[in-house]
CSV table of C-alpha atoms and ligand atoms in Angstrom, one decimal:
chain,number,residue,atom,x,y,z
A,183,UNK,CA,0.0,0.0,0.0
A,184,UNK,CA,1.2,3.7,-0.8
A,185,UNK,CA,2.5,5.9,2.0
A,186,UNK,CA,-0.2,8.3,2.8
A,187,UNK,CA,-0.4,11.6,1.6
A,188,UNK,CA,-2.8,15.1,2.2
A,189,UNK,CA,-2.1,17.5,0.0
A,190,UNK,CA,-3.9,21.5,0.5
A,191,UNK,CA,-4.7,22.7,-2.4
A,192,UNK,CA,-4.8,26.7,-1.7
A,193,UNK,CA,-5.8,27.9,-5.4
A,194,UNK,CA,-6.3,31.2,-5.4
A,195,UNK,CA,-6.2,32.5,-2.2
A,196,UNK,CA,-4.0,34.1,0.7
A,197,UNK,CA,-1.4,36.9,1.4
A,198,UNK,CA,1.8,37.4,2.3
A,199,UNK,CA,0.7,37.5,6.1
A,200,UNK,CA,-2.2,34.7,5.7
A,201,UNK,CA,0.0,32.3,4.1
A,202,UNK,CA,2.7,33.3,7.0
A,203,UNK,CA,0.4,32.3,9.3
A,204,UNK,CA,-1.5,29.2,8.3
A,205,UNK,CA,2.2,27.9,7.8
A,206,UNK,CA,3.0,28.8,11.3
A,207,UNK,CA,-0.1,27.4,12.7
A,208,UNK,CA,0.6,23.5,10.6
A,209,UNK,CA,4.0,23.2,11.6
A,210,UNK,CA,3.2,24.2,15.1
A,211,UNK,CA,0.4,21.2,15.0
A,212,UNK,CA,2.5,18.8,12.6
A,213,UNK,CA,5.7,18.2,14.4
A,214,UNK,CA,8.0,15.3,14.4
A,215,UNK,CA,8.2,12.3,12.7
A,216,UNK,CA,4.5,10.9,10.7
A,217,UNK,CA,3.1,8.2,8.5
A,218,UNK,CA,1.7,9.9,6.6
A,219,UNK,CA,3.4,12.4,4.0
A,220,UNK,CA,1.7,16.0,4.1
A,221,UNK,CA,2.3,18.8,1.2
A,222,UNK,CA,0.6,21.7,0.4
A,223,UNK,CA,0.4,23.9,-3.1
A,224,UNK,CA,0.4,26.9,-3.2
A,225,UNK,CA,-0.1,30.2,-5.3
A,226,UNK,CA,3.5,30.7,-7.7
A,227,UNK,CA,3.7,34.3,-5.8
A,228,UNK,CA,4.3,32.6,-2.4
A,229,UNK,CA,6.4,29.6,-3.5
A,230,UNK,CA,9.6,31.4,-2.4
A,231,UNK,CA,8.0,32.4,0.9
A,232,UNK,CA,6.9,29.0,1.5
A,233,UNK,CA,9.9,27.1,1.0
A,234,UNK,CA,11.8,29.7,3.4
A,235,UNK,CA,9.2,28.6,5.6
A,236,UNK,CA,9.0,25.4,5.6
A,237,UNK,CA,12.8,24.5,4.7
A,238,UNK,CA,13.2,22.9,8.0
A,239,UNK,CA,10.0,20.7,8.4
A,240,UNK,CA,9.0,17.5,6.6
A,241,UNK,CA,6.2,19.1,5.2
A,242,UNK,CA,6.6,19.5,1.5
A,243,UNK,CA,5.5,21.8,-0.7
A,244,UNK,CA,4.5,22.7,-5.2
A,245,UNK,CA,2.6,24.7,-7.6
A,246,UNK,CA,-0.8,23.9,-8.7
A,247,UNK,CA,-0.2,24.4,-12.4
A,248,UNK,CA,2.9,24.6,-14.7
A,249,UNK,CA,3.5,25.1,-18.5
A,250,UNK,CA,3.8,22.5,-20.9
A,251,UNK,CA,6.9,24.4,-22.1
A,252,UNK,CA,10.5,24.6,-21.4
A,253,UNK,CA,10.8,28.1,-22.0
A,254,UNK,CA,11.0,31.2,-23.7
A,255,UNK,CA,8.1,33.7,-26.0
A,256,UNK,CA,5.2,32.0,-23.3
A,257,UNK,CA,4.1,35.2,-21.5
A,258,UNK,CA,2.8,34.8,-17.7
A,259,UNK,CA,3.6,31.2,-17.8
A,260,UNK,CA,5.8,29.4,-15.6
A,261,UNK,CA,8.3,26.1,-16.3
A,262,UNK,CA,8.6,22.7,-14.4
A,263,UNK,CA,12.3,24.1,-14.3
A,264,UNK,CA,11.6,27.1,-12.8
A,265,UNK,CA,9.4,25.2,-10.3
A,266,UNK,CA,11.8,22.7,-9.8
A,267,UNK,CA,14.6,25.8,-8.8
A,268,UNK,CA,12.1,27.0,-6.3
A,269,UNK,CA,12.3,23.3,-4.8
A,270,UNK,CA,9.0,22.1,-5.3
A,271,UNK,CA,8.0,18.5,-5.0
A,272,UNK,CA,4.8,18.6,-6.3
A,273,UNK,CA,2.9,20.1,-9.5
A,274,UNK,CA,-1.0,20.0,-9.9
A,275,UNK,CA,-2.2,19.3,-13.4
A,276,UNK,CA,-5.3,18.9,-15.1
A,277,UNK,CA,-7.6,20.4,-12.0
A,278,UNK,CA,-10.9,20.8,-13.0
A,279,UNK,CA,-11.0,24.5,-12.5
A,280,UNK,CA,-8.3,24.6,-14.9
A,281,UNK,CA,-10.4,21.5,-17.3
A,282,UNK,CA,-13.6,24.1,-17.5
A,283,UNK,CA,-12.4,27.5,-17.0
A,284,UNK,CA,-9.1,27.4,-18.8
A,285,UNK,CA,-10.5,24.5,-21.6
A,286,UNK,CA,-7.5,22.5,-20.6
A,287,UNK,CA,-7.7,19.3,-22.9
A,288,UNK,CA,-6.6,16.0,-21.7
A,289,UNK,CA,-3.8,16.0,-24.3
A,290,UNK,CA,-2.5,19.4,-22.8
A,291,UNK,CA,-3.0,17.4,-19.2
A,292,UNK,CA,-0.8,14.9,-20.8
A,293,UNK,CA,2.2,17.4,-21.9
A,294,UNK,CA,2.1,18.7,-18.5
A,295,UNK,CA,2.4,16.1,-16.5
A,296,UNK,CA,5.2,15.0,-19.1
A,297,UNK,CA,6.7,18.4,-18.3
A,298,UNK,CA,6.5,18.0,-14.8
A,299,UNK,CA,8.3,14.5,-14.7
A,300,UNK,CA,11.2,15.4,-16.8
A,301,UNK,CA,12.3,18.2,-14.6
A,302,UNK,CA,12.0,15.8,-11.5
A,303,UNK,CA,8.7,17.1,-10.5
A,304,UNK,CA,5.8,15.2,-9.1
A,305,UNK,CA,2.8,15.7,-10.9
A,306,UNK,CA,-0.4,15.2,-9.0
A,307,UNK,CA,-3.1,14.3,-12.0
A,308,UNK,CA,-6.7,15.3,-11.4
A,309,UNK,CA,-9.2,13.3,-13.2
A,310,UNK,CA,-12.9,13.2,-12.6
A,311,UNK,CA,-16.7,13.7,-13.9
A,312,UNK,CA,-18.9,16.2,-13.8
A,313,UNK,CA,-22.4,16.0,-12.1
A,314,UNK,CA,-24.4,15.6,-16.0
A,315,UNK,CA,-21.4,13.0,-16.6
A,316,UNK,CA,-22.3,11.1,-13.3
A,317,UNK,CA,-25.5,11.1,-14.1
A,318,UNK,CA,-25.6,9.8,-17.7
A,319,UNK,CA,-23.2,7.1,-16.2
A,320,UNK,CA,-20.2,8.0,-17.7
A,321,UNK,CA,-17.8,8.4,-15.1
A,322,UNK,CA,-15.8,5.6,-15.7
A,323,UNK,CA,-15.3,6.3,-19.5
A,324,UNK,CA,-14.3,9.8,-18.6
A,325,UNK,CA,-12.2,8.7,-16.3
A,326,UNK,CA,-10.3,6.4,-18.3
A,327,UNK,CA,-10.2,9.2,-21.3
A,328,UNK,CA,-8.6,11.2,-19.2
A,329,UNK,CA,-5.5,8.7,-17.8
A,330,UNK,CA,-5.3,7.3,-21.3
A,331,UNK,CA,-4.1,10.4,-22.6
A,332,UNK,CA,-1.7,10.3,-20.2
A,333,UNK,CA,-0.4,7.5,-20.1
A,334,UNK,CA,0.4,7.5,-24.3
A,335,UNK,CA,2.3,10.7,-23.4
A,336,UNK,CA,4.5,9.5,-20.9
A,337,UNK,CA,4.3,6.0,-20.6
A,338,UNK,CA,1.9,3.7,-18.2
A,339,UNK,CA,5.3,2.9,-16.4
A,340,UNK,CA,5.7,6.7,-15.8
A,341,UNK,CA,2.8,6.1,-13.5
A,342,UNK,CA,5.1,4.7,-10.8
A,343,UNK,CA,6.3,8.1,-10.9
A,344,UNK,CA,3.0,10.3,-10.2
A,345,UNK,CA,0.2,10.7,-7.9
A,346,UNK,CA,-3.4,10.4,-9.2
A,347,UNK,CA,-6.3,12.4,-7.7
A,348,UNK,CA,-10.2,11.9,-8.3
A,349,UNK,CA,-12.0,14.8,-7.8
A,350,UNK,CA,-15.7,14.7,-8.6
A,351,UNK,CA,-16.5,17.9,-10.1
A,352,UNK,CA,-20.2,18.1,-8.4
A,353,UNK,CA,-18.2,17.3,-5.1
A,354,UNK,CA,-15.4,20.1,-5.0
A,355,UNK,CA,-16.1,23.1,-2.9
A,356,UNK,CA,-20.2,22.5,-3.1
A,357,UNK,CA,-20.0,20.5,0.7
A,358,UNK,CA,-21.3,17.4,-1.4
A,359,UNK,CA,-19.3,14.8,-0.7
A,360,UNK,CA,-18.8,11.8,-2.9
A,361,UNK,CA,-19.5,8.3,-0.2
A,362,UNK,CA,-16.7,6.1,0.3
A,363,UNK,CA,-18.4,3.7,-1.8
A,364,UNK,CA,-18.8,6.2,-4.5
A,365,UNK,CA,-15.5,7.4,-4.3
A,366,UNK,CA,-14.1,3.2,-3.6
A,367,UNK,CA,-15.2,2.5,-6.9
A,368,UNK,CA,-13.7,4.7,-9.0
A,369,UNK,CA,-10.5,4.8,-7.0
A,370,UNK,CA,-10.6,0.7,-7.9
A,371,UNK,CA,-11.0,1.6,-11.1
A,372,UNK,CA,-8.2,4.1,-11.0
A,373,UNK,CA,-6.2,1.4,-9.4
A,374,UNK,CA,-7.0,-1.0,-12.4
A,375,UNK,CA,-6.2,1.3,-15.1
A,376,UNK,CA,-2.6,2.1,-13.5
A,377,UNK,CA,-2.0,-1.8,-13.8
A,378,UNK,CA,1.1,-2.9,-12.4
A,379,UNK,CA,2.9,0.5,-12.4
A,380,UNK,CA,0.4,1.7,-10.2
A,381,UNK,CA,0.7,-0.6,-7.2
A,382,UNK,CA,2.6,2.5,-5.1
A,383,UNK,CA,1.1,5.4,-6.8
A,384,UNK,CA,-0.8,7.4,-4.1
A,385,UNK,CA,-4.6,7.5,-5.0
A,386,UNK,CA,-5.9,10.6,-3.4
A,387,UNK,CA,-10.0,11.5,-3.2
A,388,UNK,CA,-10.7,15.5,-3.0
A,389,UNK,CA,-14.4,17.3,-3.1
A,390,UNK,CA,-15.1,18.7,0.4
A,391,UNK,CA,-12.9,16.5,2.7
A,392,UNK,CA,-13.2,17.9,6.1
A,393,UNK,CA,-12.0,16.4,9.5
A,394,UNK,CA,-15.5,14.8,9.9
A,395,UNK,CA,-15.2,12.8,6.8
A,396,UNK,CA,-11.7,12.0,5.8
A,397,UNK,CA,-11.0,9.5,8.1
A,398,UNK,CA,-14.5,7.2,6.4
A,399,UNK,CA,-13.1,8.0,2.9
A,400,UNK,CA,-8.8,7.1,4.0
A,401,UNK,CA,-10.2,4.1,5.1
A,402,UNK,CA,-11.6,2.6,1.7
A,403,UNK,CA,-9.1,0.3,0.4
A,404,UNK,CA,-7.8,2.2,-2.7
A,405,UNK,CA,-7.9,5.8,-1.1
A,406,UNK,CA,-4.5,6.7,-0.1
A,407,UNK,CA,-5.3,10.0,1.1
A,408,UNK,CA,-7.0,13.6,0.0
A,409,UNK,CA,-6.1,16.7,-2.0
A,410,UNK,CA,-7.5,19.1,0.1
A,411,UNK,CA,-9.2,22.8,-0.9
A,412,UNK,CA,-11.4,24.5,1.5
A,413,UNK,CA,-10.1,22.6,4.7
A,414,UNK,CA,-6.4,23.3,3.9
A,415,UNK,CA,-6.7,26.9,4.6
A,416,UNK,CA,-7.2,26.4,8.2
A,417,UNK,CA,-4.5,25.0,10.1
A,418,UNK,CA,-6.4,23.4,12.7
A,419,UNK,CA,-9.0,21.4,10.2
A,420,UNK,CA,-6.3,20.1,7.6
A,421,UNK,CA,-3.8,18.8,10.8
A,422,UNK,CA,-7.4,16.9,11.8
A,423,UNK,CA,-7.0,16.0,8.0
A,424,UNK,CA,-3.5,14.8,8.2
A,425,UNK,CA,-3.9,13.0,11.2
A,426,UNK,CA,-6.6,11.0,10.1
A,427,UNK,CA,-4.4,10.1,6.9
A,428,UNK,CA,-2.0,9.1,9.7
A,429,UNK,CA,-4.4,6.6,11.5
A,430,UNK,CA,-4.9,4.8,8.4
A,431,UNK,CA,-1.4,3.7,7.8
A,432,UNK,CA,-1.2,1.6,11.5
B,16,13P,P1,-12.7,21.4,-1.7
B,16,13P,O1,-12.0,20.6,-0.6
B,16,13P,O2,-12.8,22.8,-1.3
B,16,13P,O3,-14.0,20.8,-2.1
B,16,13P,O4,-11.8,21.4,-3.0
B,16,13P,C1,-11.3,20.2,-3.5
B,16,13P,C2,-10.3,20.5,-4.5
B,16,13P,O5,-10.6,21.0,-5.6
B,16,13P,C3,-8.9,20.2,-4.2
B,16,13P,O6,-8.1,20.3,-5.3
């Protein structure tokens, strides 16, 4: 089974001071030496705030979006080697605020998570369905579209090298959580699709995780943890968070 890992998504919020002190307030509450692995992404303004931060903690840290590019003429964008100088673990790709608002494809998923790998980065790829997809039962052909894609870009033994989130649109930020049988099933099918490359590849569930929840959904056998939005920007709820990822690996 993969090591745990809870990963705070912050998107787009915070400030200098905010992100000073929701940093201060997790590494006062996640001390020492855990199961579970615990990172958090943040906005590219902060990146060099939070690594100063954070330099002496296990906590880890990355972006939540990169380029597809290595550089040059790509104005406002940011490389996997400029994220990678910063000393980022992690990148986000493929999030379904960036799927709908920014009409990222699944092929431009794909060279993005391709990106990520080659400069050493960790690519955390978000799949999932929407609520009309759910509905017309599609989720698992949507699903698969989506890792396909990425897996003829950069190989289904890359997978060994990534992490793999399901996010249920209808779930994320709407306090709708998908249940862990819901979210089970499409992990195991997650799981499946990863074949034998997968076996280690952290599985993570996000859409409203809070402390009151996570510890149900870590349990299922092919969740290996959350990718956290709302909850991570309170100290207090994502430790509850982390812990419970903790609990799951005794
Ligand atoms: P919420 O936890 O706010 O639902 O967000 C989930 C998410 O999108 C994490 O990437």
């Amino acid at each position: 089974m993969p090591r745990p890992l809870v990963v705070g998504n912050w998107k787009m919020n915070g400030s200098r001071r905010s992100t000073a002190e929701l940093l201060e307030g997790l590494l006062q509450r996640w001390q020492g030496v855990h199961k579970a692995e615990v990172a958090v992404c943040a906005p590219f303004v902060y990146l060099a705030q939070v690594g100063r931060q954070l330099a002496d903690s296990r906590i880890r840290y990355g972006a939540q979006d990169l380029s597809p590019h290595d550089d040059g003429a790509y104005t406002g964008d940011i490389s996997a080697a400029m994220l990678s100088d910063m000393l980022c673990s992690f990148v986000i790709v493929g999030h379904s605020e960036r799927r709908s608002i920014h009409r990222e494809s699944n092929e431009l998923v794909a060279e993005k998570a391709a990106a990520a790998l080659a400069a050493g980065l960790t690519p955390i790829i978000c799949v999932g369905e929407s609520l009309e997809q759910r509905e017309s039962n599609e989720t698992l052909q949507v699903v698969e579209a989506q890792l396909k894609a990425v897996a003829e870009r950069i190989g289904a033994e890359r997978y060994a090298s990534t992490v793999v989130a399901y996010e249920p649109v209808w779930a994320i930020g709407t306090g709708k959580t998908a249940s862990p049988e819901q979210a089970q099933e499409v992990h195991s099918f997650i799981r499946r699709q990863l074949g034998a490359n997968g076996a280690d590849t952290p599985i993570l569930y996000g859409g409203s995780v809070k402390p009151d929840n996570a510890e149900e959904l870590f349990r299922q056998a092919d969740i290996d943890g959350g990718l956290i939005g709302g909850a991570s920007l309170d100290a207090e709820q994502f430790t509850q968070i982390c812990e419970a990822a903790d609990r799951i690996a005794d």
